[in-house]
Amino acid sequence: MVDYHGANNQSLYSAGEQQTYMEQENDWDRDLLLDPAWEKQQRKTFTAWCNSHLRKAGTQIENIEEDFRDGLKLMLLLEVISGERLPKPERGKMRVHKINNVNKALDFIASKGVKLVSIGAEEIVDGNAKMTLGMIWTIILRFAIQDISVEETSAKEGLLLWCQRKTAPYKNVNVQNFHISWKDGLAFNALIHRHRPELIDYDKLRKDDPVTNLNNAFEVAERYLDIPKMLDAEDIVNTARPDEKAIMTYVSSFYHAFSGAQKLLEWIRRTIPWLENRAPEKTMTEMQQKLEDFRDYRRVHKPPKVQEKCQLEINFNTLQTKLRLSNRPAFMPSEGRMVSDINGAWHKLEGAEKGYEEWLLNEIRRLERLDHLAEKFRQKAAIHESWTDGKETMLTQKDYETATLSEIKALLKKHEAFESDLAAHQDRVEQIAAIAQELNELDYYDSPSVNARCQKICEQWDALGSLTQNRRESLERTEKQLESIDELYLEYAKRAAPFNNWMEGAMEDLQDMFIVHNIEEIQGLITAHDQFKSTLPEANKEREAIQAIQAEVQKIAQYNGIKLAGNNPYTTITPQSIDKKWEKVRSQLVPQRDQALQEELARQQSNDHLRRQFANQANMIGPWIQNKMEEIGRISIEMNGTLEDQLTHLRQYEQSIIEYKPNIDQLEGDHQLIQEVCICQYTHTETIQEQLHEYRTSFNHFDKDHSGVLQAEEFKACLISLGYDGDAEFARIMGIVDPNNSGAVTFQAFIDFMSRETTDTDTADQVIASFKILAGDKNYITAEELRRELPPDQAEYCIARMAPYTGPDAVPGALDYMSFSTALYGESDL
């Protein structure tokens, strides 16, 4: 709150000088307060002075040390003389409430720069007269004397100089102090006469009549100047040295009474500039404080001035009336201090006051608008900044470099959603900029920070726009590149799959065991292998083309900084696996197959030589045996000659047969060699060749699906045509021809079965003789010997049909081959 009284009474002394003076005054003759005469003068003077102000608030005091004990009237006195509001007093009756009120008053006094020495709230509450009078003197000194300023002097010296200047022309008056100089009463009368000469006939006063002089001055001052009587003439005359503080208090009332009009005019002159000051405040709080100061001015500071103005007018009119009734000349104030001058100044004051009030209200509305806009700006800015937080990081991340095509498409959709969100926030950014512009136009005090924040938001917004566009371009570019890579991946997969299958098939074929029985078959395999090798260059071109596709993928990724995540999504076939398989085919399996085929060709060529040699002998021996058989048959049929002749012929045949036996032994030896190398086909023997042709024709006839094997039903049909019947018999034979239970009969197994069926004309004795040879003339044979000497299916067939041997020379695992012949031919044949 503005201290208008302080502002209207500027001291020419510095604050330090005033404080020094106040301290000196506080220390003056403090102990003399115990003087009964002085204490009486102070009590009477201070009480009158306090009441002169308290009456403005409609109250007064009777006993100065008692009536101030609760602090209520003390606080009211300070509010009246200062024009300021003190803190709300406490209305309680307890001691603590009183102490708190007095402390509030003392704190207010201290806030005016007054140092209270040895004066405490407890002493005032306790009714200590000495401390109470000292406190009131401090108040009088601060609010009635301190602000008096005359020719660069202030307070006591200023008041003394004012008295000296005003009384200088008067005889018998020599004001040098505030005690003895006032004892004869002439100085009081001189002051009144100097300002109101019409009120006193100074020339009639005598220096030797101080009581009359003092009473005259006190009565005129009370009647015409509204200065209450603070002392009695006897209080001054009957004291060797009147109390200085009492005299100063009384004289200060004369000073304020005579300078009332001037003080009012000076207050108006000083207040008008304050009301005309249109310097705007920055904040609503500061502007509201101005409004509160203005309200205080109207509520607290102006009313006393209105009262002073009215009182001046009343006093002036009353004075003029009294002067007229007393037939005395009318009072004419000095130039510039007339009632009309005061009224003119007051009119200007009220004009300035009205303009100031309007300006205050408009300025408050402007600040309210500014505060609203500023808060709106802060809220929108905060929301926007919160939204943008982390967006730059999100837009600058390069997650697309390691993303798959599907992930890129997902990122693009996410980015499109972000762009929509970004576009939606465009309005907020424009609103923020518009609010900032309006704040600038309305001269908002914190516009620099608003502009800086708005500038940062706009720059960030532009950056977000650029980053958004850059990210979209990067995502679309990466999508296009990944689509190209994806197409290459798909093409790779489409070409790699058949090529890989071809290689795996080739690897399987190259590693597949082959079984051939003649040169034609091995030569066919060699031819097929050569044809396969002839396709390798073209296959290599396909491999290189496939690898080139993968190389193109790597090239695109490397050129564009794409970090491929994972393998080809369309296939698990890797370039490394293709190269590995290709290298195995080319460098390992093909050479191994070449070697195996050549070795087999050499073996088949050797076998063919054995076949030819065996065939030549068989083709020669066969007809010879047939011829001999026929001749012997004719002998037994024709029965020509005598028995002796017939016997002779038979012995001749026997001799020729014995002589021919080396040829048969040779044939048997060749046959043994053929058996040792497992030659099953006798392609160079006419009978065998014809029989094989017959077997092939029969096999093809029943191979209805042309699969190269006879399925179970097809082989069953074959057996039925041969005269076999019954499921048990069929199952027995399938166990022979299909020991692995594959459900199919190969051509070789078919040949073996048919050979056994068509050549099974051996007698039981021949079978037993054969087993005996295999057993090394033993009466039994072992499974190991059978598996070693016979083909696997034949060996297992025989083992299954032989009973364990129980003879005296039996060994573990011995089999009775006689039981096989019995099962095969029955007891009658044996």
PDB file of C-alpha atoms in Angstrom, residues 532-772:
ATOM      1  CA  PHE A 532      23.926 -87.002 -67.339  1.00  0.00           C
ATOM      2  CA  LYS A 533      27.437 -85.593 -67.414  1.00  0.00           C
ATOM      3  CA  SER A 534      26.660 -83.853 -70.671  1.00  0.00           C
ATOM      4  CA  THR A 535      23.927 -81.918 -68.851  1.00  0.00           C
ATOM      5  CA  LEU A 536      26.294 -80.645 -66.164  1.00  0.00           C
ATOM      6  CA  PRO A 537      27.519 -77.542 -68.077  1.00  0.00           C
ATOM      7  CA  GLU A 538      23.947 -76.437 -68.632  1.00  0.00           C
ATOM      8  CA  ALA A 539      23.154 -77.228 -65.013  1.00  0.00           C
ATOM      9  CA  ASN A 540      26.139 -75.168 -63.941  1.00  0.00           C
ATOM     10  CA  LYS A 541      24.807 -72.239 -65.954  1.00  0.00           C
ATOM     11  CA  GLU A 542      21.512 -72.598 -64.113  1.00  0.00           C
ATOM     12  CA  ARG A 543      23.390 -72.739 -60.807  1.00  0.00           C
ATOM     13  CA  GLU A 544      25.322 -69.598 -61.708  1.00  0.00           C
ATOM     14  CA  ALA A 545      22.088 -67.875 -62.711  1.00  0.00           C
ATOM     15  CA  ILE A 546      20.529 -68.805 -59.372  1.00  0.00           C
ATOM     16  CA  GLN A 547      23.587 -67.558 -57.508  1.00  0.00           C
ATOM     17  CA  ALA A 548      23.498 -64.373 -59.578  1.00  0.00           C
ATOM     18  CA  ILE A 549      19.979 -63.737 -58.305  1.00  0.00           C
ATOM     19  CA  GLN A 550      21.227 -63.982 -54.725  1.00  0.00           C
ATOM     20  CA  ALA A 551      24.196 -61.773 -55.593  1.00  0.00           C
ATOM     21  CA  GLU A 552      21.810 -59.164 -56.976  1.00  0.00           C
ATOM     22  CA  VAL A 553      19.898 -59.252 -53.680  1.00  0.00           C
ATOM     23  CA  GLN A 554      23.108 -58.632 -51.745  1.00  0.00           C
ATOM     24  CA  LYS A 555      24.102 -55.871 -54.150  1.00  0.00           C
ATOM     25  CA  ILE A 556      20.790 -54.029 -53.723  1.00  0.00           C
ATOM     26  CA  ALA A 557      20.936 -54.402 -49.954  1.00  0.00           C
ATOM     27  CA  GLN A 558      24.541 -53.263 -49.703  1.00  0.00           C
ATOM     28  CA  TYR A 559      24.097 -50.312 -52.068  1.00  0.00           C
ATOM     29  CA  ASN A 560      21.037 -49.044 -50.193  1.00  0.00           C
ATOM     30  CA  GLY A 561      22.287 -49.834 -46.690  1.00  0.00           C
ATOM     31  CA  ILE A 562      19.626 -52.473 -46.069  1.00  0.00           C
ATOM     32  CA  LYS A 563      20.438 -54.996 -43.400  1.00  0.00           C
ATOM     33  CA  LEU A 564      18.695 -58.146 -44.549  1.00  0.00           C
ATOM     34  CA  ALA A 565      16.852 -59.780 -41.702  1.00  0.00           C
ATOM     35  CA  GLY A 566      16.785 -63.543 -41.953  1.00  0.00           C
ATOM     36  CA  ASN A 567      16.822 -65.814 -44.992  1.00  0.00           C
ATOM     37  CA  ASN A 568      14.740 -66.043 -48.133  1.00  0.00           C
ATOM     38  CA  PRO A 569      11.118 -66.284 -46.954  1.00  0.00           C
ATOM     39  CA  TYR A 570      10.107 -68.458 -49.890  1.00  0.00           C
ATOM     40  CA  THR A 571      12.636 -71.231 -49.492  1.00  0.00           C
ATOM     41  CA  THR A 572      15.041 -72.808 -47.067  1.00  0.00           C
ATOM     42  CA  ILE A 573      17.485 -73.603 -49.864  1.00  0.00           C
ATOM     43  CA  THR A 574      20.529 -71.427 -49.355  1.00  0.00           C
ATOM     44  CA  PRO A 575      23.163 -70.557 -51.944  1.00  0.00           C
ATOM     45  CA  GLN A 576      25.699 -72.270 -49.720  1.00  0.00           C
ATOM     46  CA  SER A 577      23.735 -75.517 -49.715  1.00  0.00           C
ATOM     47  CA  ILE A 578      23.418 -75.365 -53.515  1.00  0.00           C
ATOM     48  CA  ASP A 579      27.154 -74.844 -53.923  1.00  0.00           C
ATOM     49  CA  LYS A 580      27.905 -77.551 -51.420  1.00  0.00           C
ATOM     50  CA  LYS A 581      25.686 -80.074 -53.200  1.00  0.00           C
ATOM     51  CA  TRP A 582      26.950 -79.003 -56.590  1.00  0.00           C
ATOM     52  CA  GLU A 583      30.534 -79.420 -55.508  1.00  0.00           C
ATOM     53  CA  LYS A 584      29.724 -82.841 -54.096  1.00  0.00           C
ATOM     54  CA  VAL A 585      28.058 -83.898 -57.347  1.00  0.00           C
ATOM     55  CA  ARG A 586      30.762 -82.484 -59.588  1.00  0.00           C
ATOM     56  CA  SER A 587      33.903 -83.275 -57.644  1.00  0.00           C
ATOM     57  CA  GLN A 588      32.944 -86.371 -55.688  1.00  0.00           C
ATOM     58  CA  LEU A 589      29.923 -88.317 -56.816  1.00  0.00           C
ATOM     59  CA  VAL A 590      30.429 -88.093 -60.602  1.00  0.00           C
ATOM     60  CA  PRO A 591      34.044 -89.298 -60.434  1.00  0.00           C
ATOM     61  CA  GLN A 592      33.025 -92.045 -58.015  1.00  0.00           C
ATOM     62  CA  ARG A 593      30.218 -93.102 -60.341  1.00  0.00           C
ATOM     63  CA  ASP A 594      32.602 -93.058 -63.287  1.00  0.00           C
ATOM     64  CA  GLN A 595      34.974 -95.334 -61.442  1.00  0.00           C
ATOM     65  CA  ALA A 596      32.215 -97.673 -60.233  1.00  0.00           C
ATOM     66  CA  LEU A 597      30.738 -97.997 -63.729  1.00  0.00           C
ATOM     67  CA  GLN A 598      34.116 -98.701 -65.291  1.00  0.00           C
ATOM     68  CA  GLU A 599      34.875-101.283 -62.670  1.00  0.00           C
ATOM     69  CA  GLU A 600      31.487-102.891 -63.243  1.00  0.00           C
ATOM     70  CA  LEU A 601      32.071-102.776 -67.021  1.00  0.00           C
ATOM     71  CA  ALA A 602      35.340-104.630 -66.576  1.00  0.00           C
ATOM     72  CA  ARG A 603      33.594-107.156 -64.345  1.00  0.00           C
ATOM     73  CA  GLN A 604      30.774-107.661 -66.813  1.00  0.00           C
ATOM     74  CA  GLN A 605      33.246-108.039 -69.645  1.00  0.00           C
ATOM     75  CA  SER A 606      34.966-110.757 -67.612  1.00  0.00           C
ATOM     76  CA  ASN A 607      31.594-112.313 -66.850  1.00  0.00           C
ATOM     77  CA  ASP A 608      30.661-112.187 -70.516  1.00  0.00           C
ATOM     78  CA  HIS A 609      33.840-114.017 -71.370  1.00  0.00           C
ATOM     79  CA  LEU A 610      32.887-116.711 -68.871  1.00  0.00           C
ATOM     80  CA  ARG A 611      29.381-116.829 -70.318  1.00  0.00           C
ATOM     81  CA  ARG A 612      30.665-117.237 -73.835  1.00  0.00           C
ATOM     82  CA  GLN A 613      33.096-119.897 -72.790  1.00  0.00           C
ATOM     83  CA  PHE A 614      30.389-121.733 -70.824  1.00  0.00           C
ATOM     84  CA  ALA A 615      27.867-121.251 -73.660  1.00  0.00           C
ATOM     85  CA  ASN A 616      30.250-122.638 -76.264  1.00  0.00           C
ATOM     86  CA  GLN A 617      30.830-125.733 -74.192  1.00  0.00           C
ATOM     87  CA  ALA A 618      27.177-126.057 -73.173  1.00  0.00           C
ATOM     88  CA  ASN A 619      26.004-125.646 -76.760  1.00  0.00           C
ATOM     89  CA  MET A 620      28.384-128.460 -77.733  1.00  0.00           C
ATOM     90  CA  ILE A 621      27.862-130.783 -74.772  1.00  0.00           C
ATOM     91  CA  GLY A 622      24.118-130.329 -74.643  1.00  0.00           C
ATOM     92  CA  PRO A 623      23.432-131.792 -78.071  1.00  0.00           C
ATOM     93  CA  TRP A 624      25.959-134.569 -77.436  1.00  0.00           C
ATOM     94  CA  ILE A 625      24.184-135.552 -74.222  1.00  0.00           C
ATOM     95  CA  GLN A 626      20.812-135.295 -75.960  1.00  0.00           C
ATOM     96  CA  ASN A 627      22.067-137.504 -78.748  1.00  0.00           C
ATOM     97  CA  LYS A 628      23.409-140.072 -76.323  1.00  0.00           C
ATOM     98  CA  MET A 629      20.179-140.040 -74.373  1.00  0.00           C
ATOM     99  CA  GLU A 630      18.204-140.663 -77.487  1.00  0.00           C
ATOM    100  CA  GLU A 631      20.530-143.484 -78.536  1.00  0.00           C
ATOM    101  CA  ILE A 632      20.306-145.120 -75.121  1.00  0.00           C
ATOM    102  CA  GLY A 633      16.561-144.716 -75.236  1.00  0.00           C
ATOM    103  CA  ARG A 634      16.358-146.409 -78.565  1.00  0.00           C
ATOM    104  CA  ILE A 635      18.403-149.300 -77.236  1.00  0.00           C
ATOM    105  CA  SER A 636      15.991-149.730 -74.357  1.00  0.00           C
ATOM    106  CA  ILE A 637      12.988-149.439 -76.623  1.00  0.00           C
ATOM    107  CA  GLU A 638      14.084-151.221 -79.743  1.00  0.00           C
ATOM    108  CA  MET A 639      15.798-154.063 -77.834  1.00  0.00           C
ATOM    109  CA  ASN A 640      17.719-155.025 -81.035  1.00  0.00           C
ATOM    110  CA  GLY A 641      20.046-157.896 -80.711  1.00  0.00           C
ATOM    111  CA  THR A 642      20.702-160.060 -77.886  1.00  0.00           C
ATOM    112  CA  LEU A 643      21.087-158.962 -74.380  1.00  0.00           C
ATOM    113  CA  GLU A 644      24.775-159.334 -74.729  1.00  0.00           C
ATOM    114  CA  ASP A 645      24.695-157.133 -77.826  1.00  0.00           C
ATOM    115  CA  GLN A 646      22.652-154.605 -75.982  1.00  0.00           C
ATOM    116  CA  LEU A 647      24.966-154.794 -72.980  1.00  0.00           C
ATOM    117  CA  THR A 648      27.908-154.364 -75.327  1.00  0.00           C
ATOM    118  CA  HIS A 649      26.323-151.304 -76.849  1.00  0.00           C
ATOM    119  CA  LEU A 650      25.643-149.899 -73.411  1.00  0.00           C
ATOM    120  CA  ARG A 651      29.224-150.476 -72.320  1.00  0.00           C
ATOM    121  CA  GLN A 652      30.369-148.757 -75.514  1.00  0.00           C
ATOM    122  CA  TYR A 653      28.132-145.814 -74.651  1.00  0.00           C
ATOM    123  CA  GLU A 654      29.432-145.860 -71.116  1.00  0.00           C
ATOM    124  CA  GLN A 655      33.002-145.843 -72.416  1.00  0.00           C
ATOM    125  CA  SER A 656      32.267-142.934 -74.755  1.00  0.00           C
ATOM    126  CA  ILE A 657      30.613-141.087 -71.942  1.00  0.00           C
ATOM    127  CA  ILE A 658      33.592-141.708 -69.678  1.00  0.00           C
ATOM    128  CA  GLU A 659      35.852-140.490 -72.430  1.00  0.00           C
ATOM    129  CA  TYR A 660      33.670-137.412 -72.876  1.00  0.00           C
ATOM    130  CA  LYS A 661      33.625-136.683 -69.119  1.00  0.00           C
ATOM    131  CA  PRO A 662      36.595-134.226 -69.225  1.00  0.00           C
ATOM    132  CA  ASN A 663      34.484-132.000 -71.390  1.00  0.00           C
ATOM    133  CA  ILE A 664      31.702-132.211 -68.860  1.00  0.00           C
ATOM    134  CA  ASP A 665      34.155-131.571 -66.039  1.00  0.00           C
ATOM    135  CA  GLN A 666      35.388-128.532 -67.928  1.00  0.00           C
ATOM    136  CA  LEU A 667      31.813-127.348 -68.286  1.00  0.00           C
ATOM    137  CA  GLU A 668      31.247-127.987 -64.598  1.00  0.00           C
ATOM    138  CA  GLY A 669      34.344-125.970 -63.747  1.00  0.00           C
ATOM    139  CA  ASP A 670      33.182-123.049 -65.860  1.00  0.00           C
ATOM    140  CA  HIS A 671      29.793-123.313 -64.208  1.00  0.00           C
ATOM    141  CA  GLN A 672      31.482-123.210 -60.813  1.00  0.00           C
ATOM    142  CA  LEU A 673      33.303-120.024 -61.822  1.00  0.00           C
ATOM    143  CA  ILE A 674      30.036-118.504 -63.042  1.00  0.00           C
ATOM    144  CA  GLN A 675      28.396-119.355 -59.709  1.00  0.00           C
ATOM    145  CA  GLU A 676      31.277-117.809 -57.800  1.00  0.00           C
ATOM    146  CA  VAL A 677      30.874-114.448 -59.585  1.00  0.00           C
ATOM    147  CA  CYS A 678      27.079-114.673 -59.257  1.00  0.00           C
ATOM    148  CA  ILE A 679      26.255-114.798 -62.960  1.00  0.00           C
ATOM    149  CA  CYS A 680      22.583-115.492 -63.150  1.00  0.00           C
ATOM    150  CA  GLN A 681      21.942-115.020 -66.866  1.00  0.00           C
ATOM    151  CA  TYR A 682      23.262-117.318 -69.536  1.00  0.00           C
ATOM    152  CA  THR A 683      22.739-115.111 -72.496  1.00  0.00           C
ATOM    153  CA  HIS A 684      24.865-117.123 -74.901  1.00  0.00           C
ATOM    154  CA  THR A 685      23.120-120.463 -74.381  1.00  0.00           C
ATOM    155  CA  GLU A 686      20.252-120.990 -76.770  1.00  0.00           C
ATOM    156  CA  THR A 687      18.014-122.828 -74.315  1.00  0.00           C
ATOM    157  CA  ILE A 688      18.580-120.415 -71.480  1.00  0.00           C
ATOM    158  CA  GLN A 689      18.081-117.414 -73.782  1.00  0.00           C
ATOM    159  CA  GLU A 690      14.790-118.770 -74.968  1.00  0.00           C
ATOM    160  CA  GLN A 691      13.713-119.471 -71.415  1.00  0.00           C
ATOM    161  CA  LEU A 692      14.549-115.914 -70.289  1.00  0.00           C
ATOM    162  CA  HIS A 693      12.532-114.528 -73.187  1.00  0.00           C
ATOM    163  CA  GLU A 694       9.634-116.688 -72.097  1.00  0.00           C
ATOM    164  CA  TYR A 695       9.992-115.435 -68.496  1.00  0.00           C
ATOM    165  CA  ARG A 696      10.066-111.761 -69.626  1.00  0.00           C
ATOM    166  CA  THR A 697       6.958-112.214 -71.761  1.00  0.00           C
ATOM    167  CA  SER A 698       5.087-113.792 -68.884  1.00  0.00           C
ATOM    168  CA  PHE A 699       6.257-111.088 -66.420  1.00  0.00           C
ATOM    169  CA  ASN A 700       5.202-108.244 -68.731  1.00  0.00           C
ATOM    170  CA  HIS A 701       1.840-109.913 -69.239  1.00  0.00           C
ATOM    171  CA  PHE A 702       0.981-109.785 -65.544  1.00  0.00           C
ATOM    172  CA  ASP A 703       2.632-106.346 -64.971  1.00  0.00           C
ATOM    173  CA  LYS A 704      -0.610-104.521 -65.738  1.00  0.00           C
ATOM    174  CA  ASP A 705       0.535-101.100 -64.447  1.00  0.00           C
ATOM    175  CA  HIS A 706       3.904-101.355 -66.212  1.00  0.00           C
ATOM    176  CA  SER A 707       5.692-100.470 -62.986  1.00  0.00           C
ATOM    177  CA  GLY A 708       8.524-102.946 -63.570  1.00  0.00           C
ATOM    178  CA  VAL A 709       7.479-105.050 -60.578  1.00  0.00           C
ATOM    179  CA  LEU A 710       4.565-107.375 -59.906  1.00  0.00           C
ATOM    180  CA  GLN A 711       2.289-106.171 -57.168  1.00  0.00           C
ATOM    181  CA  ALA A 712       0.877-108.816 -54.798  1.00  0.00           C
ATOM    182  CA  GLU A 713      -2.400-109.200 -56.735  1.00  0.00           C
ATOM    183  CA  GLU A 714      -0.592-109.340 -60.084  1.00  0.00           C
ATOM    184  CA  PHE A 715       1.779-112.072 -58.836  1.00  0.00           C
ATOM    185  CA  LYS A 716      -1.208-114.001 -57.375  1.00  0.00           C
ATOM    186  CA  ALA A 717      -2.842-113.988 -60.809  1.00  0.00           C
ATOM    187  CA  CYS A 718       0.406-115.382 -62.205  1.00  0.00           C
ATOM    188  CA  LEU A 719       0.465-118.196 -59.627  1.00  0.00           C
ATOM    189  CA  ILE A 720      -3.155-119.097 -60.392  1.00  0.00           C
ATOM    190  CA  SER A 721      -2.219-119.444 -64.076  1.00  0.00           C
ATOM    191  CA  LEU A 722       0.559-121.842 -63.045  1.00  0.00           C
ATOM    192  CA  GLY A 723      -1.909-124.008 -61.128  1.00  0.00           C
ATOM    193  CA  TYR A 724      -1.284-122.791 -57.590  1.00  0.00           C
ATOM    194  CA  ASP A 725      -4.282-122.406 -55.374  1.00  0.00           C
ATOM    195  CA  GLY A 726      -5.066-121.346 -51.838  1.00  0.00           C
ATOM    196  CA  ASP A 727      -4.078-118.314 -49.773  1.00  0.00           C
ATOM    197  CA  ALA A 728      -1.719-120.351 -47.621  1.00  0.00           C
ATOM    198  CA  GLU A 729       0.262-121.465 -50.669  1.00  0.00           C
ATOM    199  CA  PHE A 730       0.244-117.941 -51.996  1.00  0.00           C
ATOM    200  CA  ALA A 731       1.537-116.601 -48.674  1.00  0.00           C
ATOM    201  CA  ARG A 732       4.280-119.253 -48.590  1.00  0.00           C
ATOM    202  CA  ILE A 733       5.496-118.377 -52.077  1.00  0.00           C
ATOM    203  CA  MET A 734       5.322-114.592 -51.367  1.00  0.00           C
ATOM    204  CA  GLY A 735       7.540-115.214 -48.363  1.00  0.00           C
ATOM    205  CA  ILE A 736      10.102-116.724 -50.759  1.00  0.00           C
ATOM    206  CA  VAL A 737       9.949-114.136 -53.542  1.00  0.00           C
ATOM    207  CA  ASP A 738       9.402-111.113 -51.217  1.00  0.00           C
ATOM    208  CA  PRO A 739      11.417-111.819 -48.039  1.00  0.00           C
ATOM    209  CA  ASN A 740      11.464-108.096 -47.140  1.00  0.00           C
ATOM    210  CA  ASN A 741       7.633-107.822 -47.254  1.00  0.00           C
ATOM    211  CA  SER A 742       7.740-104.935 -49.712  1.00  0.00           C
ATOM    212  CA  GLY A 743       4.491-106.090 -51.307  1.00  0.00           C
ATOM    213  CA  ALA A 744       6.058-106.391 -54.778  1.00  0.00           C
ATOM    214  CA  VAL A 745       8.016-109.004 -56.757  1.00  0.00           C
ATOM    215  CA  THR A 746      10.993-107.917 -58.814  1.00  0.00           C
ATOM    216  CA  PHE A 747      11.836-109.411 -62.182  1.00  0.00           C
ATOM    217  CA  GLN A 748      14.934-111.088 -60.760  1.00  0.00           C
ATOM    218  CA  ALA A 749      12.913-112.697 -57.953  1.00  0.00           C
ATOM    219  CA  PHE A 750      10.373-113.796 -60.582  1.00  0.00           C
ATOM    220  CA  ILE A 751      13.122-115.387 -62.719  1.00  0.00           C
ATOM    221  CA  ASP A 752      14.541-117.187 -59.700  1.00  0.00           C
ATOM    222  CA  PHE A 753      11.114-118.549 -58.786  1.00  0.00           C
ATOM    223  CA  MET A 754      10.272-119.631 -62.343  1.00  0.00           C
ATOM    224  CA  SER A 755      13.689-121.214 -62.741  1.00  0.00           C
ATOM    225  CA  ARG A 756      13.129-123.286 -59.656  1.00  0.00           C
ATOM    226  CA  GLU A 757       9.636-124.235 -60.798  1.00  0.00           C
ATOM    227  CA  THR A 758      10.646-125.260 -64.312  1.00  0.00           C
ATOM    228  CA  THR A 759      13.930-126.964 -63.447  1.00  0.00           C
ATOM    229  CA  ASP A 760      12.646-128.705 -60.311  1.00  0.00           C
ATOM    230  CA  THR A 761      12.845-132.115 -62.000  1.00  0.00           C
ATOM    231  CA  ASP A 762      15.725-133.312 -59.918  1.00  0.00           C
ATOM    232  CA  THR A 763      15.034-136.468 -58.028  1.00  0.00           C
ATOM    233  CA  ALA A 764      15.094-136.659 -54.287  1.00  0.00           C
ATOM    234  CA  ASP A 765      18.398-138.521 -54.486  1.00  0.00           C
ATOM    235  CA  GLN A 766      19.873-135.672 -56.544  1.00  0.00           C
ATOM    236  CA  VAL A 767      18.658-133.118 -54.000  1.00  0.00           C
ATOM    237  CA  ILE A 768      20.114-135.133 -51.111  1.00  0.00           C
ATOM    238  CA  ALA A 769      23.352-135.569 -53.046  1.00  0.00           C
ATOM    239  CA  SER A 770      23.505-131.831 -53.659  1.00  0.00           C
ATOM    240  CA  PHE A 771      23.016-131.019 -49.971  1.00  0.00           C
ATOM    241  CA  LYS A 772      25.601-133.652 -49.081  1.00  0.00           C
TER     242      LYS A 772
END
